[in-house]
XYZ file of C-alpha atoms in Angstrom:
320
model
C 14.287 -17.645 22.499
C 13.599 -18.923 26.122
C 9.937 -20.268 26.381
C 7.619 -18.489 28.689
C 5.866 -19.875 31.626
C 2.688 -17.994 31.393
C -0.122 -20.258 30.332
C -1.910 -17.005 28.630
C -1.669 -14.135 26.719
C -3.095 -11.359 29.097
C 0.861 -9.499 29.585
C 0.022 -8.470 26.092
C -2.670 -6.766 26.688
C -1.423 -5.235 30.066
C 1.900 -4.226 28.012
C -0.590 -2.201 25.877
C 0.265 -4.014 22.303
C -2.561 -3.274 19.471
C -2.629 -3.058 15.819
C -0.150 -0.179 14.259
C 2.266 -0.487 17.756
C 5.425 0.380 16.949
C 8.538 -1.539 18.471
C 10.509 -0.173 20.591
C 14.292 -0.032 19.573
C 15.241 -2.713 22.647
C 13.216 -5.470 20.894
C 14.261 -4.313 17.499
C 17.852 -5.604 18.811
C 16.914 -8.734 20.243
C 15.042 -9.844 17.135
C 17.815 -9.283 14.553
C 20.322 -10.439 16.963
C 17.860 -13.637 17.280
C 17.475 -13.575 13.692
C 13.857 -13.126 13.829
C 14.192 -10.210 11.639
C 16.365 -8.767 9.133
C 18.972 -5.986 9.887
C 19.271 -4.712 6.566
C 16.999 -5.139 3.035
C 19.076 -5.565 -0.174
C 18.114 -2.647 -2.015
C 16.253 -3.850 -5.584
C 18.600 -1.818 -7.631
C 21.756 -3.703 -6.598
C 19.789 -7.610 -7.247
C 21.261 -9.221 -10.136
C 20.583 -12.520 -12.227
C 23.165 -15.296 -11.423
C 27.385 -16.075 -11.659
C 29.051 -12.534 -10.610
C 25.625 -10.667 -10.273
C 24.637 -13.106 -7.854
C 28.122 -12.629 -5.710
C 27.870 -8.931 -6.430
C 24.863 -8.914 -4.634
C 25.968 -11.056 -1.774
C 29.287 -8.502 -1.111
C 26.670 -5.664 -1.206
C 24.580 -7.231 1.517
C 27.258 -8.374 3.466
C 28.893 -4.314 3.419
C 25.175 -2.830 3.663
C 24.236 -4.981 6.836
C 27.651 -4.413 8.397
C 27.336 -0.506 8.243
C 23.455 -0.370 9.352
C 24.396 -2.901 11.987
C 26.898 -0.194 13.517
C 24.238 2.722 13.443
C 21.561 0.497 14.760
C 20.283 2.744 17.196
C 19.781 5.692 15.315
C 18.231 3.409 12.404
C 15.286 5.537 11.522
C 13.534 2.161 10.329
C 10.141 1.486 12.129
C 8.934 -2.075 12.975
C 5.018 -1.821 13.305
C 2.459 -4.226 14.164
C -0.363 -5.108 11.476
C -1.983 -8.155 12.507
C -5.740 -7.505 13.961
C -6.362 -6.670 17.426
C -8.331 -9.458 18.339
C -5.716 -11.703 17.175
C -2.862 -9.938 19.031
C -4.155 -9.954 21.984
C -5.956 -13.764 21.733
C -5.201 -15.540 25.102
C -4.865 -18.765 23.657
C -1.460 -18.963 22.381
C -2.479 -21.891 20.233
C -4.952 -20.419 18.189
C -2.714 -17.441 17.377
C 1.143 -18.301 18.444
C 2.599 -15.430 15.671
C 2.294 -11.764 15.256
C 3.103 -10.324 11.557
C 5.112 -7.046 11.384
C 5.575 -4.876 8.667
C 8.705 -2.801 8.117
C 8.479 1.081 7.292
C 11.628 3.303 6.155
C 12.041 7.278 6.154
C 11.578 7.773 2.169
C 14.493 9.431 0.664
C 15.521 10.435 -2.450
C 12.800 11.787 -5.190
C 12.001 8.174 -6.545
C 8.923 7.176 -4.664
C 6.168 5.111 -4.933
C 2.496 6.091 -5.298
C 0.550 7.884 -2.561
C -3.060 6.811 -1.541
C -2.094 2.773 -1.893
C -2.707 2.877 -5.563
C 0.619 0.703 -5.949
C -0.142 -2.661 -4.191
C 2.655 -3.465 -3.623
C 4.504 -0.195 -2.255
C 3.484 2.802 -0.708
C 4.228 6.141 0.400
C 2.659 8.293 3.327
C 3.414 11.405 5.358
C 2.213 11.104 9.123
C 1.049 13.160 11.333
C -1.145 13.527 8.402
C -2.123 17.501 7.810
C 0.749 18.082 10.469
C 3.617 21.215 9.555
C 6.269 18.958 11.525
C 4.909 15.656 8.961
C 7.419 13.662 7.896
C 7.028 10.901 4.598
C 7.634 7.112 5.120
C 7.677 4.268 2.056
C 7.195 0.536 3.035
C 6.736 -2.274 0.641
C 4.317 -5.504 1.048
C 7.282 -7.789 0.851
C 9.024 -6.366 4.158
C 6.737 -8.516 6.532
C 8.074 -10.948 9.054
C 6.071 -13.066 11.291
C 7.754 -13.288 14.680
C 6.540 -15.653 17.950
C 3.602 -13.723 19.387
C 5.406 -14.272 23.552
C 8.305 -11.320 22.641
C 5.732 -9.112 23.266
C 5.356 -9.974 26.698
C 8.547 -8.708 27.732
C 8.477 -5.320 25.746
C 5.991 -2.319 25.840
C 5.242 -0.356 22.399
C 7.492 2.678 21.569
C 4.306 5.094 21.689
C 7.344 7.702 20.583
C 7.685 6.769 17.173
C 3.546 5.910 16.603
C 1.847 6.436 13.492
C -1.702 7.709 13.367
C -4.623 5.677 13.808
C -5.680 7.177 10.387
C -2.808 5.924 8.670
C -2.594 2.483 10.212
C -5.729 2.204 9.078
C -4.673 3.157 5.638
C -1.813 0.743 5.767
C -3.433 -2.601 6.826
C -6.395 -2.077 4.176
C -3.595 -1.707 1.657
C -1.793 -4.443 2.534
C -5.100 -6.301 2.568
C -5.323 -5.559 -1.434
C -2.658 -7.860 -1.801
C -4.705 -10.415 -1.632
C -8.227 -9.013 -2.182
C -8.290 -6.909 -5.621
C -9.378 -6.975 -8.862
C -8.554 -9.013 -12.101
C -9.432 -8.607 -15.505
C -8.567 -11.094 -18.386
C -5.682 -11.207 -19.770
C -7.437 -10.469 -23.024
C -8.553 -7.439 -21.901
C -5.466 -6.346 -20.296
C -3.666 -7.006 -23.574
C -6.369 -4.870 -26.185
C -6.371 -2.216 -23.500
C -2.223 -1.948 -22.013
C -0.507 -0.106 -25.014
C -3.007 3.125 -25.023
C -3.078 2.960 -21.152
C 0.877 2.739 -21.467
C 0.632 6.522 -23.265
C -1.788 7.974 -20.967
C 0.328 6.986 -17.988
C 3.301 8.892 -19.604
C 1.181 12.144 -20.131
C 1.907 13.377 -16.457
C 1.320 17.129 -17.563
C -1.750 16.558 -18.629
C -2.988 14.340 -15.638
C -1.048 15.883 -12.689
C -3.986 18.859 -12.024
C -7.172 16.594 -12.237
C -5.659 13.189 -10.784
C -5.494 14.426 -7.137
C -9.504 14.953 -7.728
C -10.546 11.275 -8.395
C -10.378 8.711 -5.696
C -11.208 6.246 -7.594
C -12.280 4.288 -11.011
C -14.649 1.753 -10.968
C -14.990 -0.855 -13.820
C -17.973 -3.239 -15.184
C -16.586 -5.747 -17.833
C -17.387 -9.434 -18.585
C -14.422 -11.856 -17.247
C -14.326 -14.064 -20.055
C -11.523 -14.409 -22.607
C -13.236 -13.370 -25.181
C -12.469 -14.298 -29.040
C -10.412 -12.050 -31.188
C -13.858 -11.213 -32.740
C -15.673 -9.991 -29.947
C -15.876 -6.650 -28.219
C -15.965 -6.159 -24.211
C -18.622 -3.828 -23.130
C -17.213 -1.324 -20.281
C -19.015 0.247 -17.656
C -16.701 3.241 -15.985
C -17.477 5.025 -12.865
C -14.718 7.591 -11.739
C -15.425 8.938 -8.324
C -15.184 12.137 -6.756
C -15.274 12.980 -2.630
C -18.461 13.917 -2.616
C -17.823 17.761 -0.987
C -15.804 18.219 -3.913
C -18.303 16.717 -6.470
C -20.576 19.856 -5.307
C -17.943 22.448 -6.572
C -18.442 22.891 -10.392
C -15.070 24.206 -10.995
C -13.472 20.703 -9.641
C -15.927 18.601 -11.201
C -15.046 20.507 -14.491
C -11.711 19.684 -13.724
C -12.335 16.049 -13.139
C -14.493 15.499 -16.002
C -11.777 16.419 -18.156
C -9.552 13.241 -17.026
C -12.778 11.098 -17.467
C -12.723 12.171 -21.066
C -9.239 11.297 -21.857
C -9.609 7.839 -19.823
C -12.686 7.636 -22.179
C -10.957 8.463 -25.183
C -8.348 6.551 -25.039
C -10.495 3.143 -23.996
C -12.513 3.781 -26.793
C -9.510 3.732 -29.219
C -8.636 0.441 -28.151
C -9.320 -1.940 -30.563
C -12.153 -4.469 -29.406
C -13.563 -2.059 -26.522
C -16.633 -0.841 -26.356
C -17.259 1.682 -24.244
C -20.924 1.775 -22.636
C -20.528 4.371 -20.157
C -17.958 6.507 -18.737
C -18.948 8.947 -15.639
C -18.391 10.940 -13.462
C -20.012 9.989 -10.078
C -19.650 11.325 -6.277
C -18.342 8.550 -3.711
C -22.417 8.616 -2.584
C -23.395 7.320 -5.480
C -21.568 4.115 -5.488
C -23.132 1.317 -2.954
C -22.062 -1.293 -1.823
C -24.743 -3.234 -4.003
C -22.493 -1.933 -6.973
C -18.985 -3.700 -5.444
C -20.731 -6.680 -6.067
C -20.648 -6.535 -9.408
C -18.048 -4.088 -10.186
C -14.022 -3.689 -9.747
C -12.360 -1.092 -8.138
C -9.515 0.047 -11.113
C -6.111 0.325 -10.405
C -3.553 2.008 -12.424
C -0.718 4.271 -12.082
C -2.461 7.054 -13.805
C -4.070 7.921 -10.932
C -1.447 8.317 -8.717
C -0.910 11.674 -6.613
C 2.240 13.381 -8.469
C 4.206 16.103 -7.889
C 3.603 19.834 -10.001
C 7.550 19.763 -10.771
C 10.103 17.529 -9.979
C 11.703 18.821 -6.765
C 8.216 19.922 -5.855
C 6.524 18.257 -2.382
C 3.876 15.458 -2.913
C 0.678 15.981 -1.746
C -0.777 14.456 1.469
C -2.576 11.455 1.575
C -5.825 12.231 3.825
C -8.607 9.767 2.860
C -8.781 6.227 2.128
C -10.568 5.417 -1.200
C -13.605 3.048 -1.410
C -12.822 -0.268 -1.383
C -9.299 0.869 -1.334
């Protein structure tokens, strides 16, 4: 890459670059052909463990970036930008000489991850969100690049291809959480991961009330505790709080409560204190002090069959 002679970073600011810009196609080009950023992703299916795997893998790149190289243009992949505003647009190129991008890919196929962020590490989301002409994308935390913050002075945003301010929104907090969520000990984990194991398989039973509950929050000493000794849990599950007004959904909500309550109580070792139903109003931010936003598969959005569509994402959980 040529070096710049602008002593600042103000072209990025005229060029009208801010968190969730998309790039346009042109710079796309120029960064893979720079090698700035990868024209293909090995798929995770096709990595394999060592000796042929390992060369399998290598001839499967090698074919995959060949063929996506030759339908570059029409590559539905978007390149968006996630680092924070003030940071973009910092005049100082010193203080912040990078910009970190995050790839996002068209989902296909019926194998998808989560909705809402509940997976931390992938996601799924439809944008324009509510929108009949919506369409769903997939991205995963590991397809970030950090490229030299002076490219953008050369390009403008492809405001054609941008997501919603709700949904960058959405994206940067989850991509946040992979740094900044909770932890429990592995003790706990351990007494509590073969009954949760069951309930997660029990999609018939959750599918109806899970797309009620944005979110279950969790009060539980972080010690490793002895073999002997019981943890004493505090559960919140929370409910929009419109929603938390309409009996007929709260009955409806209450009955996942019970079977998360159930089957924590049949762990062996758990003690089960409390386990409520609350509205979103109800939990302060004194209370994420002290307690742990839960995250577990169980909770994700699903569809009612198996061809069937997957509900819209249109709200970002507390302390999501």
């Amino acid at each position: 890459m040529e070096k710049r002679q602008s002593n600042d970073a103000s072209r990025i600011l005229q060029n009208g670059w801010r968190q969730g810009s998309v790039l346009p196609q042109s710079l796309v080009e120029r960064l893979i052909s720079e090698y700035q950023i990868p024209s293909t992703i090995l798929p995770r299916k096709e990595c394999r463990k060592g000796g042929i795997g390992r060369f399998w893998s290598l001839l499967m790149l090698a074919r995959i970036q060949a063929r996506l190289t030759n339908d570059l243009n029409s590559s539905s992949d978007r390149w968006m930008v996630i680092s924070q505003d003030c940071d973009l647009v910092q005049h100082d190129w010193a203080k912040e000489p990078y910009v970190e991008l995050l790839r996002i890919q068209a989902a296909k196929g019926d194998c998808l991850p989560p909705a809402w962020g509940q997976n931390p590490r992938e996601m799924q989301f439809d944008d324009p969100p509510g929108s009949k002409n919506q369409h769903r994308f997939v991205c995963s935390v590991h397809h970030r690049v950090w490229i030299d913050r002076r490219y953008l002075e050369d390009f403008t945003p492809d405001d054609t291809r941008q997501f919603s301010r709700e949904n960058v929104r959405r994206i940067c907090l989850w991509v946040s959480r992979r740094y900044v969520r909770a932890a429990f000990p592995d003790e706990f984990n351990n007494r509590i991961k073969e009954a949760m194991d069951a309930l997660t398989k029990r999609n018939t039973v959750l599918d109806k009330q899970s797309v009620l509950l944005t979110g279950v929050y969790i009060r539980v000493s972080e010690e490793e505790l002895a073999e002997d000794e019981e943890y004493r849990v505090v559960v919140w599950a929370t409910m929009r709080t419109a929603e938390y007004e309409d009996p007929k959904k709260v009955d409806e909500a209450q009955k996942l409560v019970d079977l998360l309550e159930a089957t924590l109580g049949s762990c062996k070792g758990i003690d089960i204190a409390e386990c409520v139903l609350k509205s979103e109003q109800d939990l302060t931010l004194d209370h994420l002090h002290s307690w742990k936003r839960w995250d577990f598969d169980v909770l994700s959005w699903r569809p009612k069959s198996k061809n069937g569509p997957w509900p819209s994402v249109d709200e970002v959980p507390p302390n999501a």
